[in-house]
C-alpha positions as a Markdown table, in Angstrom:
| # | Residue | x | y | z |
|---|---|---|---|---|
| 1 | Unk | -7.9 | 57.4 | 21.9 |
| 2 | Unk | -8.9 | 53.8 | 21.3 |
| 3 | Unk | -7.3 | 54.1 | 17.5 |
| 4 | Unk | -10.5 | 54.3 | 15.7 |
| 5 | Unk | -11.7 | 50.9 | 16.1 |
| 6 | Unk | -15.5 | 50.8 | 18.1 |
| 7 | Unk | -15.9 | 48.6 | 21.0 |
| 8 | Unk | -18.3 | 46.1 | 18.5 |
| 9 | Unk | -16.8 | 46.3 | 15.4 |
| 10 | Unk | -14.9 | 42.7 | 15.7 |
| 11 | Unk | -18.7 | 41.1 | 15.4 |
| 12 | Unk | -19.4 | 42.7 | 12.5 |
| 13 | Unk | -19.0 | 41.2 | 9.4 |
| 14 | Unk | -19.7 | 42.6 | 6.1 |
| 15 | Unk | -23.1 | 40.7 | 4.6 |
| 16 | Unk | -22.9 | 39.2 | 1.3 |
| 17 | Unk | -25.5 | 38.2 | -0.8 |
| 18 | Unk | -26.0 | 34.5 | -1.8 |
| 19 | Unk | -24.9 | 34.9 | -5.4 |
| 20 | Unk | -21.2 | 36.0 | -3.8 |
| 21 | Unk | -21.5 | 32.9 | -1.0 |
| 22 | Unk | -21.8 | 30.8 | -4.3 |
| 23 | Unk | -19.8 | 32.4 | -6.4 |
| 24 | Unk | -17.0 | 32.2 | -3.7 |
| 25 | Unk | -17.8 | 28.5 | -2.9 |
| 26 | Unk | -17.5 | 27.7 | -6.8 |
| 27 | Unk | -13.9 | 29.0 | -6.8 |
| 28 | Unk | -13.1 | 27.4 | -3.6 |
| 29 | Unk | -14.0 | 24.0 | -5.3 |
| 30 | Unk | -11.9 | 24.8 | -8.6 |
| 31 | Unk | -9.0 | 25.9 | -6.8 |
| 32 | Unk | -9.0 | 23.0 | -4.6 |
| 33 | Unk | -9.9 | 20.9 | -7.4 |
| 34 | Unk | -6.9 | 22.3 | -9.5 |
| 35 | Unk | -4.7 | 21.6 | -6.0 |
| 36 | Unk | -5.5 | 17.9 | -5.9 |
| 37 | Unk | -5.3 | 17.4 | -9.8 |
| 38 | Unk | -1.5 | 18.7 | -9.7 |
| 39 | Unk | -0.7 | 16.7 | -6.6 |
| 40 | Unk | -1.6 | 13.4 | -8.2 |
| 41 | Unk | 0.2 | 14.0 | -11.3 |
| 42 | Unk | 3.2 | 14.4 | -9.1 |
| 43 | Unk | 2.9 | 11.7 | -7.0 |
| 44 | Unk | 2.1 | 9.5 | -10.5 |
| 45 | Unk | 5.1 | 11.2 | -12.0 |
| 46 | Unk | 7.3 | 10.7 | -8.6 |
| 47 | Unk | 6.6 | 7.0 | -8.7 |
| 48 | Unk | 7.7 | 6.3 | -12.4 |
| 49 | Unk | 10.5 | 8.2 | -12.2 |
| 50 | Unk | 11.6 | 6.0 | -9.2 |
| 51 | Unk | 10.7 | 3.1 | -11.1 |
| 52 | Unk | 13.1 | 4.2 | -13.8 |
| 53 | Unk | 15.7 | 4.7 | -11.5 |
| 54 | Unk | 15.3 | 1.5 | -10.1 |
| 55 | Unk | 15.5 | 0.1 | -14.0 |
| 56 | Unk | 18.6 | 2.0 | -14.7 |
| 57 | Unk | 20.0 | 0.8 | -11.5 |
| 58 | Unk | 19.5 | -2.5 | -12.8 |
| 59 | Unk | 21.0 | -2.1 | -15.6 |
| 60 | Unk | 24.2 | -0.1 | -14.8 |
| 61 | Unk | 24.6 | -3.6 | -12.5 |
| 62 | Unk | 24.3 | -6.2 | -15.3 |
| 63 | Unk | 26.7 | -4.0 | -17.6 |
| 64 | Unk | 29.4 | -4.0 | -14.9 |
| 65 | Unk | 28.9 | -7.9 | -13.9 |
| 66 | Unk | 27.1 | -8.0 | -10.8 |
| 67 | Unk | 24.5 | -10.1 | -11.6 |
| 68 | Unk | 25.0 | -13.4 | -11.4 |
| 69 | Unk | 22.8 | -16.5 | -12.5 |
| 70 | Unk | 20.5 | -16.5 | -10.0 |
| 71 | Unk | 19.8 | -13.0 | -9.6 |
| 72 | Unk | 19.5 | -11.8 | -13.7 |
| 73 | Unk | 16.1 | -13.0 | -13.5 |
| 74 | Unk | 14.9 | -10.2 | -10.7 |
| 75 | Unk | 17.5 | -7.3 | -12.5 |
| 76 | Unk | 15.6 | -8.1 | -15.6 |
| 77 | Unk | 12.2 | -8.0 | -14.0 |
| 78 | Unk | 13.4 | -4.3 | -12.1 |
| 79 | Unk | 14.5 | -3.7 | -15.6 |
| 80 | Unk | 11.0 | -4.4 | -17.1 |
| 81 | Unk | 9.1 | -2.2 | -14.4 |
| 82 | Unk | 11.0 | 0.5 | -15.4 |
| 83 | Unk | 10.1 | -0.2 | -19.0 |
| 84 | Unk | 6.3 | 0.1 | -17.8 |
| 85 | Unk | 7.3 | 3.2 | -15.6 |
| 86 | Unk | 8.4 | 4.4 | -18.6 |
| 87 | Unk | 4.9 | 3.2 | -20.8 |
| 88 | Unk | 2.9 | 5.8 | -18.5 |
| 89 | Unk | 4.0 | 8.9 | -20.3 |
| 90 | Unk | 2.8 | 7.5 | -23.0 |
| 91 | Unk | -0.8 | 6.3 | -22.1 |
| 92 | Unk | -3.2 | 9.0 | -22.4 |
| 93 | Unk | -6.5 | 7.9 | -20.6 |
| 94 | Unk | -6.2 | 8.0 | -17.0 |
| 95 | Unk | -7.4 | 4.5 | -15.7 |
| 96 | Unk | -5.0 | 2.2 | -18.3 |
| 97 | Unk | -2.2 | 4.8 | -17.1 |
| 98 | Unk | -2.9 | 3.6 | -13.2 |
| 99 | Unk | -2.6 | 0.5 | -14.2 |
| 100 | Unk | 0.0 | 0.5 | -16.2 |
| 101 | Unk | 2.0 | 2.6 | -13.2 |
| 102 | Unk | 0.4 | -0.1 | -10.6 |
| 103 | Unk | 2.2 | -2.6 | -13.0 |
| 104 | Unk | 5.6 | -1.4 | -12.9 |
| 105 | Unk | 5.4 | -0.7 | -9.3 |
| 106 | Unk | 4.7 | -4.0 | -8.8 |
| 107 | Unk | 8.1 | -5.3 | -11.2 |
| 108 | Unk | 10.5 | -2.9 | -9.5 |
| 109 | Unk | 9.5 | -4.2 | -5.9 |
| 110 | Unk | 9.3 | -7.4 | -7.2 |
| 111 | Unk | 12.7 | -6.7 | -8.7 |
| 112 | Unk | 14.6 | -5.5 | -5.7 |
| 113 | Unk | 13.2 | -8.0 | -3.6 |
| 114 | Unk | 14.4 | -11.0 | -5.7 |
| 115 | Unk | 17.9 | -9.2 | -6.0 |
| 116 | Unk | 18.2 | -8.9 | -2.2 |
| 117 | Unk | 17.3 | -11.9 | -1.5 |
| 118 | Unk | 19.5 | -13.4 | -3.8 |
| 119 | Unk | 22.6 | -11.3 | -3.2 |
C-alpha cells in the first residue's frame, strides 16, 4: 500500500563514476559559458541600438528646427555617438569594439545632457 516507493529510497542516489561528474561539469561550464556569451552580445547590442536612437532623435530635431545655436553643438555630439554606436557592428575584435561602444555611450550622454541643459 505505500505506492511502491521503500521507506529509504529518497537517500539513495544513483553513483556515477568520475568520468560522468566530469563529463557533466564540462557541459555545465559550456552551457553557462554559451549563456553569458549571448547575454553580453545583447546588452552590447541593446546599448548601440539606444545610442542610435538617441542619434536619430537628434537628428529628426535639427531637420524640423528645434535646435537652436546654443544647443547644435550637443545634437551634433548625440548625433556623433550614434555614428560610433553605429561603428561597433563593424569592428570585429572584441576590446576595440568596447571601446568603441564605451565611446559613443559617452557622446550620446554627453549629448542629451548638453541639450537639456540648454533647452
Amino acid at each position: 500500500m505505500s505506492g511502491g516507493r521503500s521507506s529509504g529510497s529518497r537517500n539513495k542516489r544513483r553513483q556515477i563514476s568520475d568520468e560522468e561528474r566530469a563529463a557533466a561539469v564540462e557541459d555545465y561550464r559550456e552551457s553557462v559559458g554559451r549563456l553569458q556569451h549571448t547575454a553580453y552580445r545583447n546588452l552590447r547590442q541593446t546599448i548601440a541600438y539606444a545610442t542610435i536612437f538617441v542619434a536619430v532623435v537628434a537628428t529628426w530635431m535639427l531637420v524640423i528646427g528645434q535646435a537652436t545655436p546654443t544647443s547644435f553643438p550637443w545634437y551634433a555630439v548625440s548625433i556623433l555617438g550614434g555614428a560610433f554606436g553605429l561603428a561597433t557592428y563593424f569592428v570585429r575584435e572584441p576590446r576595440p569594439r568596447l571601446y568603441v561602444l564605451a565611446v559613443a555611450v559617452v557622446l550620446a550622454v554627453v549629448g542629451v545632457t548638453g541639450m537639456f541643459l540648454t533647452d
